[in-house]
mmCIF file of C-alpha atoms in Angstrom:
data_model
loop_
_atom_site.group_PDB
_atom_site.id
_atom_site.type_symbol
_atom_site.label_atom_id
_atom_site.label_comp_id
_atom_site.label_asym_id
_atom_site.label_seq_id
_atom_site.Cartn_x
_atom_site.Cartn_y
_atom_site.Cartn_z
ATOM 1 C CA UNK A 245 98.176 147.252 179.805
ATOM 2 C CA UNK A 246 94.953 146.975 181.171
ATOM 3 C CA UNK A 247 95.770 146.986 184.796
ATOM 4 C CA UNK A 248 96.848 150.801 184.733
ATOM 5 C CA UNK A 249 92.541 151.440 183.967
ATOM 6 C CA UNK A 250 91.980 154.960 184.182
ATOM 7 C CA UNK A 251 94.507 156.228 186.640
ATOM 8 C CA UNK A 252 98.128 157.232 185.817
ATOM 9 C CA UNK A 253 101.211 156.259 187.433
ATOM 10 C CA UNK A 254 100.582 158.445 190.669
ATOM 11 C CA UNK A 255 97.025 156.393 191.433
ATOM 12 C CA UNK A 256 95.576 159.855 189.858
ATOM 13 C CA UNK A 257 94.118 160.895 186.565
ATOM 14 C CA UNK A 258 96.052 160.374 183.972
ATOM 15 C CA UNK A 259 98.419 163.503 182.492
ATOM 16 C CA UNK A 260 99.476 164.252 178.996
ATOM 17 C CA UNK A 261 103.209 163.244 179.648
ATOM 18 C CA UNK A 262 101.962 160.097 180.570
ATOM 19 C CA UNK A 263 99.812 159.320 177.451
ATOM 20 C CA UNK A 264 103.436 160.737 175.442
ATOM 21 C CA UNK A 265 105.045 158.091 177.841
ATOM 22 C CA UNK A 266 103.063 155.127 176.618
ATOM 23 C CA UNK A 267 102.782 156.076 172.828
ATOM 24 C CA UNK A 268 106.283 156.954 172.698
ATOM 25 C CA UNK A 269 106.173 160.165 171.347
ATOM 26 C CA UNK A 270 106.706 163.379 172.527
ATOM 27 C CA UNK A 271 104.166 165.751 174.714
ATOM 28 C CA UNK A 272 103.383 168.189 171.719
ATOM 29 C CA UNK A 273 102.279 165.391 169.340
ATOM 30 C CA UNK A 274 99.875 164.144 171.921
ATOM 31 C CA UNK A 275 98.646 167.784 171.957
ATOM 32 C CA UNK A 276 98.077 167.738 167.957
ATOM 33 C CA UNK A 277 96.265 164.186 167.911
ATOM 34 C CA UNK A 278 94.479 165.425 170.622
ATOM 35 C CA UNK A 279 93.427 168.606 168.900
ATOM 36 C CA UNK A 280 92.713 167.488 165.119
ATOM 37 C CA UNK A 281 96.038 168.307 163.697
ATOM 38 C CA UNK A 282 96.402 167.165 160.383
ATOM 39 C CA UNK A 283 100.563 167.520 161.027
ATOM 40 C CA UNK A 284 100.760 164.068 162.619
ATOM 41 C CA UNK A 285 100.939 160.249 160.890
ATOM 42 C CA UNK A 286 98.818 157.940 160.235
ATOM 43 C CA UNK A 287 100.489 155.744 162.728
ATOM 44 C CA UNK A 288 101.622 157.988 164.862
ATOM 45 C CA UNK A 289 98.181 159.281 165.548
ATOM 46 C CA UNK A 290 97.102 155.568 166.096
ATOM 47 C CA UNK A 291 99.726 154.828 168.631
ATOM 48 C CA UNK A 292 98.352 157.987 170.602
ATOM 49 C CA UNK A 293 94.870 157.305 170.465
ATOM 50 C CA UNK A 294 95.850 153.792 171.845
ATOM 51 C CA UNK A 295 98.047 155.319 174.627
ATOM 52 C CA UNK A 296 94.828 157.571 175.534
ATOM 53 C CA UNK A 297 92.219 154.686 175.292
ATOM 54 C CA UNK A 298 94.473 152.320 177.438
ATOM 55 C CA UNK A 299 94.874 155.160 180.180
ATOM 56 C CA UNK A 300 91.458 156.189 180.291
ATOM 57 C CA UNK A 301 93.109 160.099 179.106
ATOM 58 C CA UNK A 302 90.591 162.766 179.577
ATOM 59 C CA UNK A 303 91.695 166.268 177.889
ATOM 60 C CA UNK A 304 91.583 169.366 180.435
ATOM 61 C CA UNK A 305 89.401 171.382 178.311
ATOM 62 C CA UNK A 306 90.193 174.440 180.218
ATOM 63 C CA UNK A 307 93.450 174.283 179.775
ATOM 64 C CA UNK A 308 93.459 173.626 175.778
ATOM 65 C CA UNK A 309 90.734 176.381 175.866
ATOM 66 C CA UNK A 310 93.616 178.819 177.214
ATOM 67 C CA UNK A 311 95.879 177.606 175.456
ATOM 68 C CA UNK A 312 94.051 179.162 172.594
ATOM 69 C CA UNK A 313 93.097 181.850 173.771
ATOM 70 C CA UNK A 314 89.648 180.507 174.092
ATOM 71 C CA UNK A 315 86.660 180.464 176.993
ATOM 72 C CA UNK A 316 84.247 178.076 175.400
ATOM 73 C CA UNK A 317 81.813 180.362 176.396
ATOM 74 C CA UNK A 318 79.025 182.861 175.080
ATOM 75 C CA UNK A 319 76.818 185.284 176.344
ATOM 76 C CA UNK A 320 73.264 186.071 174.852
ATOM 77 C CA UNK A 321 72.867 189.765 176.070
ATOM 78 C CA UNK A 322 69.068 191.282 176.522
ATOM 79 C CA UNK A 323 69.223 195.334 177.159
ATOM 80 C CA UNK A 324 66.068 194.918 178.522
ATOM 81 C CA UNK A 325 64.551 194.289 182.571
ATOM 82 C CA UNK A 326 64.611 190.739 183.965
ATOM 83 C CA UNK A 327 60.363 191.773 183.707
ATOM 84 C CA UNK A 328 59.984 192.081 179.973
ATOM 85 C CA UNK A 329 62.378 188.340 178.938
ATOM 86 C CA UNK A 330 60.247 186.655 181.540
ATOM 87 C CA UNK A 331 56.669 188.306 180.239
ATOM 88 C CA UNK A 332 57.147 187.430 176.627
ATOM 89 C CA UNK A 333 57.199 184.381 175.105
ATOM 90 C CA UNK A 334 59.436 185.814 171.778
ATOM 91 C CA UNK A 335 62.480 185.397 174.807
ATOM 92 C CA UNK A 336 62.028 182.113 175.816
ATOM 93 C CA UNK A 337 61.563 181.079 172.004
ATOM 94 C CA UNK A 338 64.628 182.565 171.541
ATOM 95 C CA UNK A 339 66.285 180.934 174.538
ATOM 96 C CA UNK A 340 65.237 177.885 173.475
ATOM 97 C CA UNK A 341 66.456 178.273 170.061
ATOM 98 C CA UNK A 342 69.834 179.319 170.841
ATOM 99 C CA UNK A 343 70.339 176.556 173.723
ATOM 100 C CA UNK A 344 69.168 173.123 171.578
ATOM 101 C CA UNK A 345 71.911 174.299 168.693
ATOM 102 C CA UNK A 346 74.535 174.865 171.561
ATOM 103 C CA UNK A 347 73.885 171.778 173.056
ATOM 104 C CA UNK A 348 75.278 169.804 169.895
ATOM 105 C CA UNK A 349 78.731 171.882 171.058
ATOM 106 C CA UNK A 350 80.994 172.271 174.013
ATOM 107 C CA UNK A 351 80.092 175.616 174.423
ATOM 108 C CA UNK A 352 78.418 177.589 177.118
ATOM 109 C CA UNK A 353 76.215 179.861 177.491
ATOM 110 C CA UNK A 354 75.483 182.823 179.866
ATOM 111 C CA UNK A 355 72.728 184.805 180.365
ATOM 112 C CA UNK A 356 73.307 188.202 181.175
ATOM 113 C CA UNK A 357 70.833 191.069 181.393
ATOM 114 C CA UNK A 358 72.152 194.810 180.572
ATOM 115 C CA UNK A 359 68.761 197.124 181.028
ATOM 116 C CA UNK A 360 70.308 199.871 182.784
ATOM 117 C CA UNK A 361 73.338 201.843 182.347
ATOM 118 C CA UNK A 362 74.662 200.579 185.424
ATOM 119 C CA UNK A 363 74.699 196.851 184.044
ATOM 120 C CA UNK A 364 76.065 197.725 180.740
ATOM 121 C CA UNK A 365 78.863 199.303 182.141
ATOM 122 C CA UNK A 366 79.684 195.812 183.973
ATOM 123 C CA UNK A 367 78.840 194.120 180.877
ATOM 124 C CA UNK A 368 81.731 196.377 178.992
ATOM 125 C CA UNK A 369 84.129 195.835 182.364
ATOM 126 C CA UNK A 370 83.524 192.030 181.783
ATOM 127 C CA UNK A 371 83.274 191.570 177.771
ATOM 128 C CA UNK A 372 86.913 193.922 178.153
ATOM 129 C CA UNK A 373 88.389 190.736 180.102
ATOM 130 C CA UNK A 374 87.436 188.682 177.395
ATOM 131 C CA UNK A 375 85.978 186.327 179.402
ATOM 132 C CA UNK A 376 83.680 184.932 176.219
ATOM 133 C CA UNK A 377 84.324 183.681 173.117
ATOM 134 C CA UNK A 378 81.254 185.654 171.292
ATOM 135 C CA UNK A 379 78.047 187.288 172.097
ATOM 136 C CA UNK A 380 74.529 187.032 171.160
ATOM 137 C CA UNK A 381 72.319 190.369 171.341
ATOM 138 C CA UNK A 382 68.541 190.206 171.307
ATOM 139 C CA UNK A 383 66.140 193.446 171.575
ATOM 140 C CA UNK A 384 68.650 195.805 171.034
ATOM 141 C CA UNK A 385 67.444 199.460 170.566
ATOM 142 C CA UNK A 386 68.838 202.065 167.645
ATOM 143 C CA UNK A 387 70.857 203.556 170.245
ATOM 144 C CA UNK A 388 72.272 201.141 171.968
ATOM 145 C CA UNK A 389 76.101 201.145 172.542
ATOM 146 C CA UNK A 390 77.442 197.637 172.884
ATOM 147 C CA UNK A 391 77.256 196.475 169.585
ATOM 148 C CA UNK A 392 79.678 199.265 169.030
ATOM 149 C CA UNK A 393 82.107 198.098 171.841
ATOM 150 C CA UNK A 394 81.751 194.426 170.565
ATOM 151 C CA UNK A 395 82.983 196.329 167.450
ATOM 152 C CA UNK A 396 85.980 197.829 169.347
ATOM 153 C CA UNK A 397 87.140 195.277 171.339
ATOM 154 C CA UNK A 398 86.388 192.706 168.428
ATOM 155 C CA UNK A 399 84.433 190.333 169.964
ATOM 156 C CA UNK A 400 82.467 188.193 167.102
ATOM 157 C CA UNK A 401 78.786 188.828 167.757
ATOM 158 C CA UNK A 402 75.543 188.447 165.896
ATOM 159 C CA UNK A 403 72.935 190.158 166.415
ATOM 160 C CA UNK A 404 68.900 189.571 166.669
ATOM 161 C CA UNK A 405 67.530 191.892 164.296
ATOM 162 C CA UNK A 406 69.736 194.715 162.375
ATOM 163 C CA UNK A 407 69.962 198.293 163.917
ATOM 164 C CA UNK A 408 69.184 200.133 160.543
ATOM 165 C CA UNK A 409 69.478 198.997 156.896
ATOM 166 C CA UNK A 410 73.495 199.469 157.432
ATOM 167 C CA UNK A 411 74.050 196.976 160.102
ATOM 168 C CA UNK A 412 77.795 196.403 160.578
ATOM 169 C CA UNK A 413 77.100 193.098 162.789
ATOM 170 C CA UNK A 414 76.169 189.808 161.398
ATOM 171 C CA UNK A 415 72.476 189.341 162.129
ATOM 172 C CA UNK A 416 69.441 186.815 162.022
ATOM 173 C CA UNK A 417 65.867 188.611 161.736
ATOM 174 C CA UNK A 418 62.412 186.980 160.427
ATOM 175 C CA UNK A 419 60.652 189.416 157.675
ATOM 176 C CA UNK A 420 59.277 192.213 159.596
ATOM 177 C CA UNK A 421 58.009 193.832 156.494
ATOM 178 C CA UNK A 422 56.186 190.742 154.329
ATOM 179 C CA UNK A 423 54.541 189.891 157.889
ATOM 180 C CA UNK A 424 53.010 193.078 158.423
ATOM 181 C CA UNK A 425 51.909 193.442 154.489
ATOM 182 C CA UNK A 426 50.056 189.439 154.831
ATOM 183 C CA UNK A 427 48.792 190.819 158.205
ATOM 184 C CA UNK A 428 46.821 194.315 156.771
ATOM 185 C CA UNK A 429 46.482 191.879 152.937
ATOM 186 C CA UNK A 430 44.421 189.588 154.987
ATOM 187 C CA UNK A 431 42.459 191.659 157.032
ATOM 188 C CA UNK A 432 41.479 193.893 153.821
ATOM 189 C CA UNK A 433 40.211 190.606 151.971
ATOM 190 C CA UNK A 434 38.194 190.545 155.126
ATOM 191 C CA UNK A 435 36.750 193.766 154.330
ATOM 192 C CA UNK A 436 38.163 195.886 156.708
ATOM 193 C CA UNK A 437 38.619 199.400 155.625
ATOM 194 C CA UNK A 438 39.493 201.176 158.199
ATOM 195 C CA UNK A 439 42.694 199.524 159.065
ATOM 196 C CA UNK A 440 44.667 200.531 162.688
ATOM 197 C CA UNK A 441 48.214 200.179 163.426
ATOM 198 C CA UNK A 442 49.582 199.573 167.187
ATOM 199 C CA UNK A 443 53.527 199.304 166.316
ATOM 200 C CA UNK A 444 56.494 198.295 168.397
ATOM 201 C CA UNK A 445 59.107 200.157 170.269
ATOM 202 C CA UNK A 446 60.290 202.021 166.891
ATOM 203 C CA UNK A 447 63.942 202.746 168.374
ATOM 204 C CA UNK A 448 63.716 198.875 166.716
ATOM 205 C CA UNK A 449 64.285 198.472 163.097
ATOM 206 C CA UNK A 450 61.752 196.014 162.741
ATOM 207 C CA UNK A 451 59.131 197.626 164.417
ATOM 208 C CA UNK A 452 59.742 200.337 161.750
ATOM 209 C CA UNK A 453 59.734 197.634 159.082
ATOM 210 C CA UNK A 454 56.468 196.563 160.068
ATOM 211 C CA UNK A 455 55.181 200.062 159.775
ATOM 212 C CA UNK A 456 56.401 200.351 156.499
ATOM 213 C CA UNK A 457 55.016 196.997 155.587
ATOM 214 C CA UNK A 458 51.457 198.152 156.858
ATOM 215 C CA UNK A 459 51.556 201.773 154.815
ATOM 216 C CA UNK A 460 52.667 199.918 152.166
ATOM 217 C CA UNK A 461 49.769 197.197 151.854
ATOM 218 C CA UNK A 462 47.369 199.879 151.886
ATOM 219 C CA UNK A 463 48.781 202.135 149.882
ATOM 220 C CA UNK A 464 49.017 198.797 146.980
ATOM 221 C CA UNK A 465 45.196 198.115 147.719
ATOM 222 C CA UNK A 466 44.182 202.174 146.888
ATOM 223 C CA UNK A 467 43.909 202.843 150.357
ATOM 224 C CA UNK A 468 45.761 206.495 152.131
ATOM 225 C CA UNK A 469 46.954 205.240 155.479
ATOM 226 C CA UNK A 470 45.635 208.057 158.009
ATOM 227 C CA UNK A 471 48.083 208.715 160.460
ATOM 228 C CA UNK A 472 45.947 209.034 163.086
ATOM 229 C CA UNK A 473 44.796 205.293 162.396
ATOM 230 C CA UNK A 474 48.801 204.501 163.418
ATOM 231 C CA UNK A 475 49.632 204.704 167.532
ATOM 232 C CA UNK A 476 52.962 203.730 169.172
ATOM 233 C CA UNK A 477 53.452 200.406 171.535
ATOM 234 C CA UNK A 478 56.206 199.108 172.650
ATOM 235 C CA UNK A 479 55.572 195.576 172.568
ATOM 236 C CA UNK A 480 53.893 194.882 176.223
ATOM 237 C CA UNK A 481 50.133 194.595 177.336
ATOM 238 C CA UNK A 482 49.522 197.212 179.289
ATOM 239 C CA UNK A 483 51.059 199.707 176.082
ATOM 240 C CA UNK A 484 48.760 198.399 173.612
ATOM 241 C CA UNK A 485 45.905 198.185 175.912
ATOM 242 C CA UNK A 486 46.772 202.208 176.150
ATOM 243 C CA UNK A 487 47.434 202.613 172.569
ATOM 244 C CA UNK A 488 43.622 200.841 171.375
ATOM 245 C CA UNK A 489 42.228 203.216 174.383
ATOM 246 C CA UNK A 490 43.903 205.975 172.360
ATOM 247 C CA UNK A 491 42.838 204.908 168.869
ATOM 248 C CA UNK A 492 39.147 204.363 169.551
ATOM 249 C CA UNK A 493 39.439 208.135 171.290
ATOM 250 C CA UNK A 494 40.484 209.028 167.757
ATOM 251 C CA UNK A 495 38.811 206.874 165.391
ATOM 252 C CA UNK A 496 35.708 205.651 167.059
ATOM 253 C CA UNK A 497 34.870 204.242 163.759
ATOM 254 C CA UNK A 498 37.673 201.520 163.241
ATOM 255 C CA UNK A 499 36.984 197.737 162.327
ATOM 256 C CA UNK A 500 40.748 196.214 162.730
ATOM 257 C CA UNK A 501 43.685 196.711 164.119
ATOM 258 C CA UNK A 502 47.048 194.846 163.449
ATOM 259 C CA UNK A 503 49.042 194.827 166.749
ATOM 260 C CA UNK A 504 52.686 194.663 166.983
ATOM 261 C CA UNK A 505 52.780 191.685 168.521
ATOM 262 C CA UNK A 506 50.637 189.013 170.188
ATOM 263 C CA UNK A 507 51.364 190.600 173.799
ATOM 264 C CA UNK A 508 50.607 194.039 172.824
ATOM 265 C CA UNK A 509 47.489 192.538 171.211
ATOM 266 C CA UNK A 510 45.979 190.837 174.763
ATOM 267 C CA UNK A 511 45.903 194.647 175.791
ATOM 268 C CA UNK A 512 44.303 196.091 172.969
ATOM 269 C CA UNK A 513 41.894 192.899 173.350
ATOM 270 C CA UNK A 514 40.848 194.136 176.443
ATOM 271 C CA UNK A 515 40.472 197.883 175.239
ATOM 272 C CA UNK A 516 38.614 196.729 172.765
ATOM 273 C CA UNK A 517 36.056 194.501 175.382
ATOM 274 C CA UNK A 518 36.172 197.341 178.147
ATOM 275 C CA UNK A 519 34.706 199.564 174.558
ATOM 276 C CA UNK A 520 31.789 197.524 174.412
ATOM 277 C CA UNK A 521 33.619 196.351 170.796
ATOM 278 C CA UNK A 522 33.004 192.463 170.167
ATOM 279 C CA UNK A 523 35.665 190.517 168.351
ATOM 280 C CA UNK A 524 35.684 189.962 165.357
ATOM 281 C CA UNK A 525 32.227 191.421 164.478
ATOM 282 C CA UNK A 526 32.738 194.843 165.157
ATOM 283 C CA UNK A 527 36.373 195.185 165.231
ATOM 284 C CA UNK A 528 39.392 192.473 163.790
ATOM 285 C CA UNK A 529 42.156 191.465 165.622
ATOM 286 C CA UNK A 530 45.510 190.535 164.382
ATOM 287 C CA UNK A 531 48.831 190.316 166.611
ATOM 288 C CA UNK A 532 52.438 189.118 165.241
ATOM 289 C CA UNK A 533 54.860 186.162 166.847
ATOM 290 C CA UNK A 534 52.445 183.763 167.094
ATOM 291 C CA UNK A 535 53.391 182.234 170.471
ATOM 292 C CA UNK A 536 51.069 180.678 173.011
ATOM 293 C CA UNK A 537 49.193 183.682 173.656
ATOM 294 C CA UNK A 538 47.445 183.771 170.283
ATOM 295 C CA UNK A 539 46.194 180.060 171.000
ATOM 296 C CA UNK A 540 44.950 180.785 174.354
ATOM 297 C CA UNK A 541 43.063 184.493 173.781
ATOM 298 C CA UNK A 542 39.266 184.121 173.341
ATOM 299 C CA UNK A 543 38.467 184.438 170.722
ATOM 300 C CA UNK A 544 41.899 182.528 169.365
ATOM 301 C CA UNK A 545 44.475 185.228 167.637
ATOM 302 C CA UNK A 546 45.375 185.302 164.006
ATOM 303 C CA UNK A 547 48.767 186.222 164.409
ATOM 304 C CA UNK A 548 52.030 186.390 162.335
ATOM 305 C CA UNK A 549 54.303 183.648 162.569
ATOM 306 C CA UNK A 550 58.183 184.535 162.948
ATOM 307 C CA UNK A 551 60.335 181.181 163.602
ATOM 308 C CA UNK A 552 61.848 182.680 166.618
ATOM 309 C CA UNK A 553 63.216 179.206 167.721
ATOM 310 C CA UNK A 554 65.280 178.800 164.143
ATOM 311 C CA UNK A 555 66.321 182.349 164.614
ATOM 312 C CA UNK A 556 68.057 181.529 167.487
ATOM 313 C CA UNK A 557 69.496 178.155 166.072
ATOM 314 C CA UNK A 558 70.854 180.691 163.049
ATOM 315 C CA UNK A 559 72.044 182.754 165.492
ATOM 316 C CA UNK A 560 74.151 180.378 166.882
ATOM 317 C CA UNK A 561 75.564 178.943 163.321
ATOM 318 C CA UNK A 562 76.376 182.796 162.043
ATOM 319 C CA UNK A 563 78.479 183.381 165.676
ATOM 320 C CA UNK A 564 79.923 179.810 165.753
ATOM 321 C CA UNK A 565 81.259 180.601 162.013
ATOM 322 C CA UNK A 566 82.425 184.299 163.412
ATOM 323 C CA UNK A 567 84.253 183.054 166.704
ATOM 324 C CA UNK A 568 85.728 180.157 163.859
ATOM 325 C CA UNK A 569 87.280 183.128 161.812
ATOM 326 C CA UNK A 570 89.786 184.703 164.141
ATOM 327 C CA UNK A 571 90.861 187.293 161.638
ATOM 328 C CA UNK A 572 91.461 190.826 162.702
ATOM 329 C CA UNK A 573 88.212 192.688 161.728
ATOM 330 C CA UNK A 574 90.213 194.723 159.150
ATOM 331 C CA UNK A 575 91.063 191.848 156.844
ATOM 332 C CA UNK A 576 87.272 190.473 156.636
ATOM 333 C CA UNK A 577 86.103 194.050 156.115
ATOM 334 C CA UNK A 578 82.758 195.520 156.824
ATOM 335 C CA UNK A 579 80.622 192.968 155.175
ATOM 336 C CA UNK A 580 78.860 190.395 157.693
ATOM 337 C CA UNK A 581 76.049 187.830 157.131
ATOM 338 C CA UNK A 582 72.605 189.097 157.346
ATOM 339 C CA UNK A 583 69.657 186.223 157.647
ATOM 340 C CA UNK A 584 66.429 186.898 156.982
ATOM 341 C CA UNK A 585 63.974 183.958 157.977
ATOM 342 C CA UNK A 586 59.779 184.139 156.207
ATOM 343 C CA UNK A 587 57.057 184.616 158.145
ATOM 344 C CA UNK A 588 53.872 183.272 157.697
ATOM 345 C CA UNK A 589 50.349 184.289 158.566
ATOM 346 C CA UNK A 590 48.262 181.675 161.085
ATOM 347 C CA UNK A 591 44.384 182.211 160.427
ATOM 348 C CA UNK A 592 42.336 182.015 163.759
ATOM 349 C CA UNK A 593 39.086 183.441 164.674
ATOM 350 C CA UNK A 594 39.859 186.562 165.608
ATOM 351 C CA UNK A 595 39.564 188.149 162.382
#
């Protein structure tokens, strides 16, 4: 009847043994129409949906989250300072990524930040309690130990970017090594000969990639890369403003340099301007993420575009499908998804 509206028989919101109540069944079935069971009737499941429309029956999604065992929760994990996510724009990408795909689900979704050892051992006291259904882990370093818990404790996880070629995790990664070969392919069409390298942190695998992908495209155009022409970052401003201050100490005579990303390519920028070295003429510029930076440097940054955004979308699909598979590790084995997503080079006037 449509007097009873929305509130149950104590004036309240309406329980599950009162739905049973009005569809005449009992307070399990309600439980299985309620949760997608196929084990129920046709017309069973009618009278129940009925029962819950004519009550105004709201699930407790806590409770049926319990109740299985589940949190409807995730946690996107960054091993890095609070400094670094809020500096570069490949984190927000990321963040934005991840949170329009989880916004089509129930899910949510924590942030938590494990750069020292302190925090990660609060992240292992927490992910212990099982207080999420699945993690996300961006920027995490070759030595890093929670994947390995996640491992132990069997929490489904993906992972941004593999560790090594062997990554036991399901991960999403763009093409670390065809950007960096279109990056030094483009600037040697340009006539650059003298080719420099400012790479990423290379405790990441695809910093090394992208090192790989640079030594390579020279090599393939008859070129030896010179060592010396190659000078560690780590992906901020301030490290590849140091590493082109270093470079141009060592090889004065350079005309481009392919930066590890569009961050670490600002700094070299202004290495490069504090050398007296204009941009492009005497020296081409080339950075990697393609984010707002590259738009807004002067002159404008050709730059290597890695869909960071759909990485983070995949992201959520691959750990979605994991926390969906509630197999013990043992019986799905070792093997795991790995996505790779193309790059693409974006022409500006920097090169």
């Amino acid at each position: 009847m449509a007097s009873h509206g929305a509130r149950g028989r104590s004036g309240g919101r309406p329980t599950l043994e009162e739905v049973a109540a009005r569809a005449g069944v009992g307070r399990g079935t309600v439980s299985r129409v309620i949760n997608g069971s196929p084990r129920v009737s046709d017309a069973t499941r009618a009278a129940v949906e009925a029962a819950v429309a004519e009550l105004g029956y709201v699930p407790n999604t806590a409770a049926r989250a319990l109740a299985a065992n589940r949190t409807d929760a995730i946690a996107l994990v960054v091993p890095e300072p609070e400094t670094r996510f809020f500096a570069e724009p490949y984190f927000s990408d990321m963040l934005k990524g991840v949170g329009a795909e989880l916004s089509e689900t129930e899910m949510q979704l924590l942030l938590i930040f494990a750069g020292s050892d302190r925090r990660r051992q609060r992240l292992a006291q927490y992910l212990a309690a099982h207080r999420v259904d699945g993690v996300l882990l961006v920027s995490v370093h070759a030595d890093d130990p929670l994947p390995d818990l996640l491992a132990q404790l069997e929490i489904p996880a993906v992972i941004s970017g593999p560790r090594s070629a062997g990554e036991t995790l399901a991960s999403v990664d763009s093409d670390n090594y065809g950007g960096a070969r279109s990056a030094v392919e483009h600037l040697l069409a340009r006539g650059r000969g003298r080719i420099a390298h400012i790479t990423g942190r290379l405790d990441v695998y695809g910093a090394q990639r992208r090192v790989d992908g640079y030594r390579d495209a020279l090599r393939d155009a008859g070129h030896d890369a010179d060592e010396l022409l190659i000078e560690s970052g780590d992906f901020t401003e301030e490290g590849g403003r140091r590493a082109m201050a270093e470079l141009l100490r060592r090889r004065p005579e350079l005309d481009a340099v392919f930066a590890g990303s569009d961050v670490t390519a600002a700094g070299a920028r202004q290495a490069l301007r504090e050398a007296g070295r204009r941009i492009p003429e005497d020296v081409a510029l080339v950075g990697y993420d393609d984010s707002a930076i590259a738009r807004h440097l002067d002159p404008p940054l050709t730059s290597v575009r890695q869909p960071i955004e759909e990485m983070g979308r995949a992201m959520i699909d691959l750990l979605l499908a994991e926390i969906a598979d509630r197999r013990p590790a043992a019986s799905r084995g070792l093997e795991r998804q790995h996505v790779v997503l193309a790059t693409e080079l974006v022409e500006r006037s920097s090169s």
